[in-house]
Structures are given as C-alpha cells and as structure tokens.
PDB file of C-alpha atoms and ligand atoms in Angstrom:
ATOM      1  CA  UNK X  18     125.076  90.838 127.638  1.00 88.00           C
ATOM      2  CA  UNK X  19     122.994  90.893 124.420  1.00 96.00           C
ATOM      3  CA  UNK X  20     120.312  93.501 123.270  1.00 98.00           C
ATOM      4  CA  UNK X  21     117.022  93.501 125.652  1.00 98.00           C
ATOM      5  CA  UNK X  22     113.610  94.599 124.228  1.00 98.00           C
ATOM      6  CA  UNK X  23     110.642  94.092 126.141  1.00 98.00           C
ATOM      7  CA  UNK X  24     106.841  93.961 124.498  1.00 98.00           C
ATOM      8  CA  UNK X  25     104.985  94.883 126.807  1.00 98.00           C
ATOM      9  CA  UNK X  26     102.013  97.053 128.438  1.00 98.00           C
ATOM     10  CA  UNK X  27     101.990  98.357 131.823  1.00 98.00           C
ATOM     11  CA  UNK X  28      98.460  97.568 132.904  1.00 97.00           C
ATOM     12  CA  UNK X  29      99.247  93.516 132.685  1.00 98.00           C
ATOM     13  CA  UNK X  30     100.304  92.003 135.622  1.00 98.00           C
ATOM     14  CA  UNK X  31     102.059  89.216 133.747  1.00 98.00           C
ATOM     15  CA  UNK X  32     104.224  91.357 131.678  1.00 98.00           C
ATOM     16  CA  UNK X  33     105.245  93.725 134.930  1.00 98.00           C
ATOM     17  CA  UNK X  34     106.503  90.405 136.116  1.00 98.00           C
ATOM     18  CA  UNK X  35     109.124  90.777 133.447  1.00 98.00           C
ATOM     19  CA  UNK X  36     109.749  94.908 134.598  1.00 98.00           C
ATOM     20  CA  UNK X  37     110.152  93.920 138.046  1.00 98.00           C
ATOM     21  CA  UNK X  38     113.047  90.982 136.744  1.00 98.00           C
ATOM     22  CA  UNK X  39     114.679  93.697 134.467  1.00 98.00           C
ATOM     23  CA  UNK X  40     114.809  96.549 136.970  1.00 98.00           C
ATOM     24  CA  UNK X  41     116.330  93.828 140.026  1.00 98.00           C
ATOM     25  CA  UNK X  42     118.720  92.711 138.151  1.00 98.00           C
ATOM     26  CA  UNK X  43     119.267  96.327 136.422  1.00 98.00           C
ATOM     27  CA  UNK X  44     119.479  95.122 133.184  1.00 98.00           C
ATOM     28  CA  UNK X  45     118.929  97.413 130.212  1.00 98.00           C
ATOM     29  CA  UNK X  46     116.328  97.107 128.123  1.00 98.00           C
ATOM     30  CA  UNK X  47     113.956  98.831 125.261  1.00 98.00           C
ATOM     31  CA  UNK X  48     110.506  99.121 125.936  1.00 98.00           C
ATOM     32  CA  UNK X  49     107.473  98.167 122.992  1.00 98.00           C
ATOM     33  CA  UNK X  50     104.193  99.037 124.158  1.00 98.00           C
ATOM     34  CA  UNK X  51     101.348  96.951 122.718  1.00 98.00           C
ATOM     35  CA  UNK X  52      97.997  98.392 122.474  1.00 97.00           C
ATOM     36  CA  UNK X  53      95.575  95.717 124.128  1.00 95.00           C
ATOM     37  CA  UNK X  54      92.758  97.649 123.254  1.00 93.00           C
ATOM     38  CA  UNK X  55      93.030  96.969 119.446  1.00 96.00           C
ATOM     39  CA  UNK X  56      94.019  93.420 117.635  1.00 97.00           C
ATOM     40  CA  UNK X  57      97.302  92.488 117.703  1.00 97.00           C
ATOM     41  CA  UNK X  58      99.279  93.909 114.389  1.00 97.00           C
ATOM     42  CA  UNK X  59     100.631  91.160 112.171  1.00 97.00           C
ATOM     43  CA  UNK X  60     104.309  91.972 112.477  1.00 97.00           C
ATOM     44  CA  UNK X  61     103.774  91.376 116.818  1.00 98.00           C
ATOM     45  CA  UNK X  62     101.862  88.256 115.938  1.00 98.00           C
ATOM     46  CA  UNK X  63     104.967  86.719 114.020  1.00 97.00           C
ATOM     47  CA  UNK X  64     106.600  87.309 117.469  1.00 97.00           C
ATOM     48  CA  UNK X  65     104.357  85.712 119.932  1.00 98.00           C
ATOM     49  CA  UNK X  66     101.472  83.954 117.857  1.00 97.00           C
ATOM     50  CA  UNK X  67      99.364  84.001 121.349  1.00 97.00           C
ATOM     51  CA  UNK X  68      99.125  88.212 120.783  1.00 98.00           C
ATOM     52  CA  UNK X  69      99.905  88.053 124.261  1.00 98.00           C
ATOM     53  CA  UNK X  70     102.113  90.285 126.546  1.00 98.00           C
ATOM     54  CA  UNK X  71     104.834  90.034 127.734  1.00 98.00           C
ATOM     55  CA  UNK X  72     107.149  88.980 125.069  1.00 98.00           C
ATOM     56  CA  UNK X  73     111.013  89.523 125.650  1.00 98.00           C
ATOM     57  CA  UNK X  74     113.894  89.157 122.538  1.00 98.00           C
ATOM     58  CA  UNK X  75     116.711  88.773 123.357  1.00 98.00           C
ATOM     59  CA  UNK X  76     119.165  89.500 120.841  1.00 98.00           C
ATOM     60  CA  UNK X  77     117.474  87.065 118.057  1.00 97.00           C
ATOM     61  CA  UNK X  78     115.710  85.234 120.264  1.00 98.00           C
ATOM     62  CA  UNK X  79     112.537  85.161 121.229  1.00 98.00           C
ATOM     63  CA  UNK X  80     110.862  84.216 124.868  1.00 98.00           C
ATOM     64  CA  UNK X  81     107.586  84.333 125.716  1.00 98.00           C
ATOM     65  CA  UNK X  82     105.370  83.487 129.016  1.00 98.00           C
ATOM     66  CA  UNK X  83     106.305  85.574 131.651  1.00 98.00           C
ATOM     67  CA  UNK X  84     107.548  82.960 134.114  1.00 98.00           C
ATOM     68  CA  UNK X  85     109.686  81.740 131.387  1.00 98.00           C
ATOM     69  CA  UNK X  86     110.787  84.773 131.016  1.00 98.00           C
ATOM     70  CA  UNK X  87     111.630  85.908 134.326  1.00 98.00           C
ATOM     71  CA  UNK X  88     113.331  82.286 134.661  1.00 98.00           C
ATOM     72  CA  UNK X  89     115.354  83.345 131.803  1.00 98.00           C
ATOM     73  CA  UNK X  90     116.314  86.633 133.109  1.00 98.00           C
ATOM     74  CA  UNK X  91     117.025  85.006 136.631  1.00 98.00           C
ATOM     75  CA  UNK X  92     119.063  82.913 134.929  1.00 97.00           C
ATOM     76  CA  UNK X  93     121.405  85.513 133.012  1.00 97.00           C
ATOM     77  CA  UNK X  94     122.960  86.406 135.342  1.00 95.00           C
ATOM     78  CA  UNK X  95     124.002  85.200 139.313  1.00 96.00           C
ATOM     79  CA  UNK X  96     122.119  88.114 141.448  1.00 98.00           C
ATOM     80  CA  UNK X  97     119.646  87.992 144.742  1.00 98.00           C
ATOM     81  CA  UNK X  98     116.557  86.640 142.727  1.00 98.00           C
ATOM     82  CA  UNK X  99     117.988  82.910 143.158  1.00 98.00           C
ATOM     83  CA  UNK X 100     120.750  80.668 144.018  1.00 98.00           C
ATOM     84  CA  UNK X 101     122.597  79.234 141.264  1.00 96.00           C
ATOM     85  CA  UNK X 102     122.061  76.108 141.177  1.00 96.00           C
ATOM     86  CA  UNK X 103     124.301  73.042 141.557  1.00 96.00           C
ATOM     87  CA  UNK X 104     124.369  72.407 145.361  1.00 98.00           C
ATOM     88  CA  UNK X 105     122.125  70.571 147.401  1.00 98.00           C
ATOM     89  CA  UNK X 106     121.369  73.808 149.684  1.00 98.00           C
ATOM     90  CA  UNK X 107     120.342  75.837 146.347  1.00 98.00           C
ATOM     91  CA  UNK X 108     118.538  73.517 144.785  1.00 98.00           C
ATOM     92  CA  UNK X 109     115.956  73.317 147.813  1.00 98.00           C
ATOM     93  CA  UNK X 110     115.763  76.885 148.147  1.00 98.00           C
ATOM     94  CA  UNK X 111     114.991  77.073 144.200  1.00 98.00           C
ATOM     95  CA  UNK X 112     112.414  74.374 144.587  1.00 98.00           C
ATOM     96  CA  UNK X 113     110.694  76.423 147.721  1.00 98.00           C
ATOM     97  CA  UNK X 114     110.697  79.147 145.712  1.00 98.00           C
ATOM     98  CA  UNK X 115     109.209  77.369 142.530  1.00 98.00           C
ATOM     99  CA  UNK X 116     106.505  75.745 145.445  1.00 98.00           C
ATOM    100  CA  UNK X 117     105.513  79.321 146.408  1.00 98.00           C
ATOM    101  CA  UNK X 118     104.602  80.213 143.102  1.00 98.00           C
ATOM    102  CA  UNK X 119     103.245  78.093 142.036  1.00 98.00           C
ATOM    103  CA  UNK X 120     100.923  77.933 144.644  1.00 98.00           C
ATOM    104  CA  UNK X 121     100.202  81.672 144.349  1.00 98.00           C
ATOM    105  CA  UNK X 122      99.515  80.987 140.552  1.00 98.00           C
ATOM    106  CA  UNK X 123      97.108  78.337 141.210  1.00 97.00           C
ATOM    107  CA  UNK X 124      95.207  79.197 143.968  1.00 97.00           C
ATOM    108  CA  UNK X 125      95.525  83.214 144.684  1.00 98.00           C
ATOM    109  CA  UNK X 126      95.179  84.611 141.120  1.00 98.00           C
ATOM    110  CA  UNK X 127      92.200  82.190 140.571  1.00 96.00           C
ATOM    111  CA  UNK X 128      91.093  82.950 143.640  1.00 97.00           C
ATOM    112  CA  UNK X 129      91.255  86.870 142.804  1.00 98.00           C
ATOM    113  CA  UNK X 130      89.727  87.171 139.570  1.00 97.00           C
ATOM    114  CA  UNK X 131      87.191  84.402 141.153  1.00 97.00           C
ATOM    115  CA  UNK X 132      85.643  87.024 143.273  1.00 98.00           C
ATOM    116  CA  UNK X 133      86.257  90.300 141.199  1.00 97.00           C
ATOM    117  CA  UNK X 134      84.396  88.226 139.015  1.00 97.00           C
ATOM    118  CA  UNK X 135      81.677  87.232 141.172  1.00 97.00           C
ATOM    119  CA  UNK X 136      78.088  88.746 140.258  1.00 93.00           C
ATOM    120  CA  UNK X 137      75.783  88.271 143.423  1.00 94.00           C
ATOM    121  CA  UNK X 138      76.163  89.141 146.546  1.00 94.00           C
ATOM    122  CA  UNK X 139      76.237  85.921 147.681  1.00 97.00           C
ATOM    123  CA  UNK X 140      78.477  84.295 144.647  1.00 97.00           C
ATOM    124  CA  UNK X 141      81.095  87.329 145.897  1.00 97.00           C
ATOM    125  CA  UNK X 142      80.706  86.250 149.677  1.00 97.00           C
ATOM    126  CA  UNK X 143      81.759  82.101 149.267  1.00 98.00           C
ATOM    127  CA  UNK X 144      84.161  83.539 146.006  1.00 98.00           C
ATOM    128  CA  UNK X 145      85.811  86.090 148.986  1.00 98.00           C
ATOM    129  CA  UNK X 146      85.775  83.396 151.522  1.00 98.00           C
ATOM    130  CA  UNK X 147      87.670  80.861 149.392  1.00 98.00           C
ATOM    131  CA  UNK X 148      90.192  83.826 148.140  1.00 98.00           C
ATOM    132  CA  UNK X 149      91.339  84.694 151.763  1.00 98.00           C
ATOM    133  CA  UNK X 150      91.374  81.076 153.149  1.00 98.00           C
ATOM    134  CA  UNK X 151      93.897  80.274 150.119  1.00 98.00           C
ATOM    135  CA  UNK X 152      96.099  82.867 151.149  1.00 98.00           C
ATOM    136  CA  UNK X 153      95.656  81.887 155.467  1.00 98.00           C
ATOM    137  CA  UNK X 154      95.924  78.760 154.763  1.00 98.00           C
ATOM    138  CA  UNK X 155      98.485  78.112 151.526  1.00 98.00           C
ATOM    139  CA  UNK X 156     100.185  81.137 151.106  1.00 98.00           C
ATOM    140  CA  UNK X 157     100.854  83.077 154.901  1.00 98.00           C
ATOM    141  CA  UNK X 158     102.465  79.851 156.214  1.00 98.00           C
ATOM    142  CA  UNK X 159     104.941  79.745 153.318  1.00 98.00           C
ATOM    143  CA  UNK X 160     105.714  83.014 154.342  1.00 98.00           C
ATOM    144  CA  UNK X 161     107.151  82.305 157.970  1.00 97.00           C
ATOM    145  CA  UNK X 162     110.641  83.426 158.615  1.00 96.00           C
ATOM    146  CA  UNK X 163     110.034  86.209 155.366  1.00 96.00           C
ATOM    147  CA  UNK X 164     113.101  88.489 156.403  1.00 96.00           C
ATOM    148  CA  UNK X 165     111.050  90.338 154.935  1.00 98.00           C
ATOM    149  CA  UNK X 166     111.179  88.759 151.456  1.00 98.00           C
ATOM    150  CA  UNK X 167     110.530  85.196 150.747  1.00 98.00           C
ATOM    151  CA  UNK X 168     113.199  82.088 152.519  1.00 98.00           C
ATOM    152  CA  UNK X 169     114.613  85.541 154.955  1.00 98.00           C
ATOM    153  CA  UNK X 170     116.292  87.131 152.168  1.00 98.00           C
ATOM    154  CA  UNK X 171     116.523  91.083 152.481  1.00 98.00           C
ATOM    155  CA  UNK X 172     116.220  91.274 148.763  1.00 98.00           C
ATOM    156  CA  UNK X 173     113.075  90.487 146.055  1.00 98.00           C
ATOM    157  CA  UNK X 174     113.784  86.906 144.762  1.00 98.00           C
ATOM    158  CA  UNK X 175     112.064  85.235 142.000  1.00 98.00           C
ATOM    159  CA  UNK X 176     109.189  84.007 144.489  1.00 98.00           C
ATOM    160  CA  UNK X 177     108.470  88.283 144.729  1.00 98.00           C
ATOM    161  CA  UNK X 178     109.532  88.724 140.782  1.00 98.00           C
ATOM    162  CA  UNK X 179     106.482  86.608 139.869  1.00 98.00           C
ATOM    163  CA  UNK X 180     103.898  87.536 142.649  1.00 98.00           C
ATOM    164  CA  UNK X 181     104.149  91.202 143.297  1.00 98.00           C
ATOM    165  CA  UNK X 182     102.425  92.578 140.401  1.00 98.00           C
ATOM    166  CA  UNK X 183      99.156  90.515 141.722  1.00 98.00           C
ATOM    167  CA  UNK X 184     100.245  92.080 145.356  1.00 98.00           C
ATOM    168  CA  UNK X 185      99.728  95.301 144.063  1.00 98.00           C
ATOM    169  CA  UNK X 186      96.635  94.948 142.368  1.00 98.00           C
ATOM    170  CA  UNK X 187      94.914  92.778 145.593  1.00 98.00           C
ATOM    171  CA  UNK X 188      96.152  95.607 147.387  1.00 98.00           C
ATOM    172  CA  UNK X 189      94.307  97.757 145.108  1.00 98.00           C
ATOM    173  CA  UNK X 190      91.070  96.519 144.989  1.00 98.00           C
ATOM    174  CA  UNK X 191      91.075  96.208 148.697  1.00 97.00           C
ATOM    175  CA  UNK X 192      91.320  99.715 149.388  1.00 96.00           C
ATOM    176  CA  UNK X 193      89.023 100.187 146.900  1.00 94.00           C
ATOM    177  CA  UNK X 194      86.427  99.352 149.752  1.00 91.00           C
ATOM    178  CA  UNK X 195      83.414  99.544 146.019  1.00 93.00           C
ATOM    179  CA  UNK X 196      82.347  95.938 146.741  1.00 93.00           C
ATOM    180  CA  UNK X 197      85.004  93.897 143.667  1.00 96.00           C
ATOM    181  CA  UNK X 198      86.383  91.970 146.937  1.00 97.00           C
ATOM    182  CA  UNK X 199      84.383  92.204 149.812  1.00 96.00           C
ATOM    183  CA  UNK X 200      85.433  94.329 152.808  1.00 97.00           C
ATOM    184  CA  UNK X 201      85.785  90.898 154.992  1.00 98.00           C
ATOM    185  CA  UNK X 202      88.608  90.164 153.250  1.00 98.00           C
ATOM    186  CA  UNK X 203      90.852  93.368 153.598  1.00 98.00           C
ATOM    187  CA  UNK X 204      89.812  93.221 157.651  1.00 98.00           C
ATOM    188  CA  UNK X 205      91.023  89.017 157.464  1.00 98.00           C
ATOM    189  CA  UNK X 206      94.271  90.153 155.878  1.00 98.00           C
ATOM    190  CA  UNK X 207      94.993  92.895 157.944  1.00 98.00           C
ATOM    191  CA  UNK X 208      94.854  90.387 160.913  1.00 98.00           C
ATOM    192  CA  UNK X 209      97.313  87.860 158.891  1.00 98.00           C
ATOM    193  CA  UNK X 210     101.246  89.070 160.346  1.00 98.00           C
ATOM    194  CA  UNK X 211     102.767  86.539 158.027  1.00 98.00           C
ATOM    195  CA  UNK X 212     101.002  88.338 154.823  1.00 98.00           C
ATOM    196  CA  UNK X 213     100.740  92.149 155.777  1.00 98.00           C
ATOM    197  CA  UNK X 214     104.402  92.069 156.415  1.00 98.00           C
ATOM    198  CA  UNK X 215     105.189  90.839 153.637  1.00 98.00           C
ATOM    199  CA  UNK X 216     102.866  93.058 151.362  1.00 98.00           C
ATOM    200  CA  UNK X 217     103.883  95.864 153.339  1.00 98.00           C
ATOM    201  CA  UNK X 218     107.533  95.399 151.823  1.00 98.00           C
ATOM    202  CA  UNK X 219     106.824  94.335 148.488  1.00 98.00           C
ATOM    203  CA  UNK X 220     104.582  97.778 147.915  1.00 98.00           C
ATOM    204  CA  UNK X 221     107.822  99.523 149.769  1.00 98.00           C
ATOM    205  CA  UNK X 222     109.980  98.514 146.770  1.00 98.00           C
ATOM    206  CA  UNK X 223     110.657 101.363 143.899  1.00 98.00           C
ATOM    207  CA  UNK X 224     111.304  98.411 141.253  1.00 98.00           C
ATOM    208  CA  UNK X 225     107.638  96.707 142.236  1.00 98.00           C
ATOM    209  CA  UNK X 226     105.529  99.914 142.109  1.00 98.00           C
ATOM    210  CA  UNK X 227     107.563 102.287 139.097  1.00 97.00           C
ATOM    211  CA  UNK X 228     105.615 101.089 136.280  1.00 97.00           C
ATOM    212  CA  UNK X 229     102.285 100.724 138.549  1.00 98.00           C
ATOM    213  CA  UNK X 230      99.483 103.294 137.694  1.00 98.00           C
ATOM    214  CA  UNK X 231      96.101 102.992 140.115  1.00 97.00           C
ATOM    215  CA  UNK X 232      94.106 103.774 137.040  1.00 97.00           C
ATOM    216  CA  UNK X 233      95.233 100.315 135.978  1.00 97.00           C
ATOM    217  CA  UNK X 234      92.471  98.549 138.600  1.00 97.00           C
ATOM    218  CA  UNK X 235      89.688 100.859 136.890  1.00 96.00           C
ATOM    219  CA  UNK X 236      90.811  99.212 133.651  1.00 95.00           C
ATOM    220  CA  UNK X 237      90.376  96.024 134.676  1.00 96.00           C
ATOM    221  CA  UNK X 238      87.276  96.910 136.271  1.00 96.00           C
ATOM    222  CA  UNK X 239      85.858  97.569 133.119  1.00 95.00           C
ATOM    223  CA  UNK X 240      87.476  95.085 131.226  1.00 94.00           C
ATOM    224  CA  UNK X 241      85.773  92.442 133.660  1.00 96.00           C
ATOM    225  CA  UNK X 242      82.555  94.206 133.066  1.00 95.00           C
ATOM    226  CA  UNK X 243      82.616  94.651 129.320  1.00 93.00           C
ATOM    227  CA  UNK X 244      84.024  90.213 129.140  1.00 92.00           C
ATOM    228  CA  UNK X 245      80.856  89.630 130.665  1.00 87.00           C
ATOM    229  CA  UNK X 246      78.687  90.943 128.556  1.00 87.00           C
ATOM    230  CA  UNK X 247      79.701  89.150 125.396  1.00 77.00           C
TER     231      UNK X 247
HETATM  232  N1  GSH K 322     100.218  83.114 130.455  1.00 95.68           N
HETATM  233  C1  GSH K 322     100.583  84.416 129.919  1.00 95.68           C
HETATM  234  C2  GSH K 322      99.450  85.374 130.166  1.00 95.68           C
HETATM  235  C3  GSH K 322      99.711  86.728 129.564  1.00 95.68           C
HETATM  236  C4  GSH K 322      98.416  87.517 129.372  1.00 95.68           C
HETATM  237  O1  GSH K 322      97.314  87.008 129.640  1.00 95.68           O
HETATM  238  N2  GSH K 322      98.546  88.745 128.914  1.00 95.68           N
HETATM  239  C5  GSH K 322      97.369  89.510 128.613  1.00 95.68           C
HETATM  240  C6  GSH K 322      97.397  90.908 129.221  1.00 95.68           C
HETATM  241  S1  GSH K 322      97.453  90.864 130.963  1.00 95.68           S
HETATM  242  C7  GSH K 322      97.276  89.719 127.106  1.00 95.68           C
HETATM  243  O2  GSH K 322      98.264  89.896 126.439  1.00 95.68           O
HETATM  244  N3  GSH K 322      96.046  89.672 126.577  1.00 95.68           N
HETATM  245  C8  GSH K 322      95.787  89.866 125.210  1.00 95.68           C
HETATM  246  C9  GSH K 322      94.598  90.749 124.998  1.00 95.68           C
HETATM  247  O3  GSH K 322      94.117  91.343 125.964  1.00 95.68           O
HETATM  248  O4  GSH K 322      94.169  90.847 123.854  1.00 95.68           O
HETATM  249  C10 GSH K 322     101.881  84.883 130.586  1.00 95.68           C
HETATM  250  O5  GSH K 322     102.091  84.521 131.747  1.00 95.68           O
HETATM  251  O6  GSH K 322     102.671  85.568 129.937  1.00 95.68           O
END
C-alpha cells in the first residue's frame, strides 16, 4: 500500500466522508488540516485548484471530490464497503448502492441546507416539509431489509461511507430543537422505523462519530448566517 495523506478539516461533512473510508478500511494515513476560515495558501491550491476539502494523495497522486475519493479508497482494497465487482450479483448490489447515494446527494443534502437555510417562518415550514417527505418517501424505502446497514450488511458500506457525515449533522440540528429545522420534522422521523434504525446505528459506530465535534453545527450555523449577509 502506498503513502496516505489526507487534506482535510473536521467540520466538513464531505471530507469526513473520506475519515469514515480510511478508518473502515483501517488504512493509515497523515492528516493536513486546512484552515477554511482563511484563503487557501498557494502551495494547497497547486493541489486541488477548487481550495476545496477533502483532497487525498496518494503516493504522487492526487484525488480530489470526496466520492471519488471514497470510490478510490473502496476500491484499494476488497473489504465490507463493496463487492468487488465482476459478477452479476455484485454489480447490482454496487449499482443499489450507487442509487442510494445518489439519491441522498440529490435530494436530502439539498433538502437540508434548503431549510437550515430558510428565513421565514413560513419559507422554513414548506423547506421542512419537502426535507422529510424526501427522506419518507426516497430514502426510508431504500432502506428496507437495512440489517442494520444498507442491502442487510452488518457492516458500514460505501452507501454509509458517503451519507453518515450528513446523518450526524441532521441528527444534530434536530436535537437542537432552536428552530434551523423545524420541530415537525424530528417528531416525522422519529415515527419513520426504516430511518431511525438506521440512524440509530450509523451514530452507534466509533469510525462515524471519532472525528465529529457538536461545536461543528454552531459553525455552520454561523457560517449560514454570515453567507447571507454578503
Ligand atoms: N464537491 C466537493 C465539496 C467539498 C466542499 O464543499 N468542501 C468545503 C468544506 S465543507 C470547502 O472546502 N469549502 C471551501 C471554503 O470554505 O473556502 C466534494 O464532495 O469534495
């Protein structure tokens, strides 16, 4: 296995994507932290132009996007996060998994920042109302036969690698009970089997919640408040 360094910074839920890869597949790795809070310094821009987190190198090599980048790790090595591929039976259960998140990345993160967004009362209500129904309708269903991860496994896949890091933040905010996502929505969710079970063992896992820090949902609380007034 080559050399691992991650650039990174623990309050972005993309680049814990990439933490959560590293630490299932317990894969070493050095850790750059990248200041978000000042502009990105030349010599990090030569290694992701965006300025964005995560970035991973691996030996050489440079990857960037973190569902490229958890791809890539998944794809290191054979491990729990996915079937290799080549037969008929994996390559459905990679496509599932690929379907999940890609739903979850189109219509739950959206849906999220949608309503922390939100500035009336009434632009937070249809913003909260759209957010749940996304995750009754496209997301809990998907989640049937979760054993308790996603397709029955017992372990995180790749569909939990890239979705978790928003699971802990909506979890967050919800208990939060200030107002960012209406109380309706924590009480819908609650009520959803499909979605608390499988919440309930994603925020159970040591690799999912080691980097997490609460004080992370105040920073993007302000964050959100200081985008808006530019
Ligand atoms: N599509 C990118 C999004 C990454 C992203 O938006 N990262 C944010 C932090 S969460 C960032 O680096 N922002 C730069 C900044 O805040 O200046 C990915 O999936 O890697």
């Amino acid at each position: 296995m080559g050399k691992i360094t991650l650039y990174t910074n623990h309050a972005c839920p993309f680049a814990h994507r990439a933490h959560i890869a590293l630490e299932e597949l317990g894969l070493e790795f050095e850790e750059v932290i990248i200041d978000l809070d000042t502009p990105r310094e030349p010599s990090y821009l030569e290694i992701n132009p965006r300025g964005l987190v995560p970035t991973i190198k691996y030996d050489e090599h440079i990857i960037t996007e973190s569902s490229v980048i958890t791809q890539f790790l998944a794809d290191l090595k054979e491990s729990h996060l996915l079937p290799a591929s080549g037969t008929v039976d994996a390559a459905l259960k990679r496509a599932r998994i690929a379907f999940f998140v890609d739903t979850f990345n189109t219509k739950i993160i959206s849906g999220l920042y949608g309503t922390l967004r939100a500035d009336s009362e009434e632009e937070k209500i249809a913003k909260g109302t759209q957010f749940v129904e996304a995750i009754e309708k496209e997301i809990a269903p998907l989640l049937e036969g979760a054993g308790p991860f996603f397709g029955g496994s017992k372990e995180l896949t790749l569909a939990e690698v890239n979705t978790a890091s928003f699971v802990v933040r909506i979890n967050s905010f919800i208990k939060g009970k200030d107002g960012w996502i209406p109380d309706f929505v924590g009480e819908r969710l609650k009520e959803n089997k499909n979605w608390t079970a499988w919440t309930e063992a994603i925020l159970a896992k040591l690799s999912v919640t080691n980097i997490w820090d609460e004080a992370y949902t105040e920073k993007t609380k302000k964050r959100i408040l200081e985008s808006k007034q530019k």
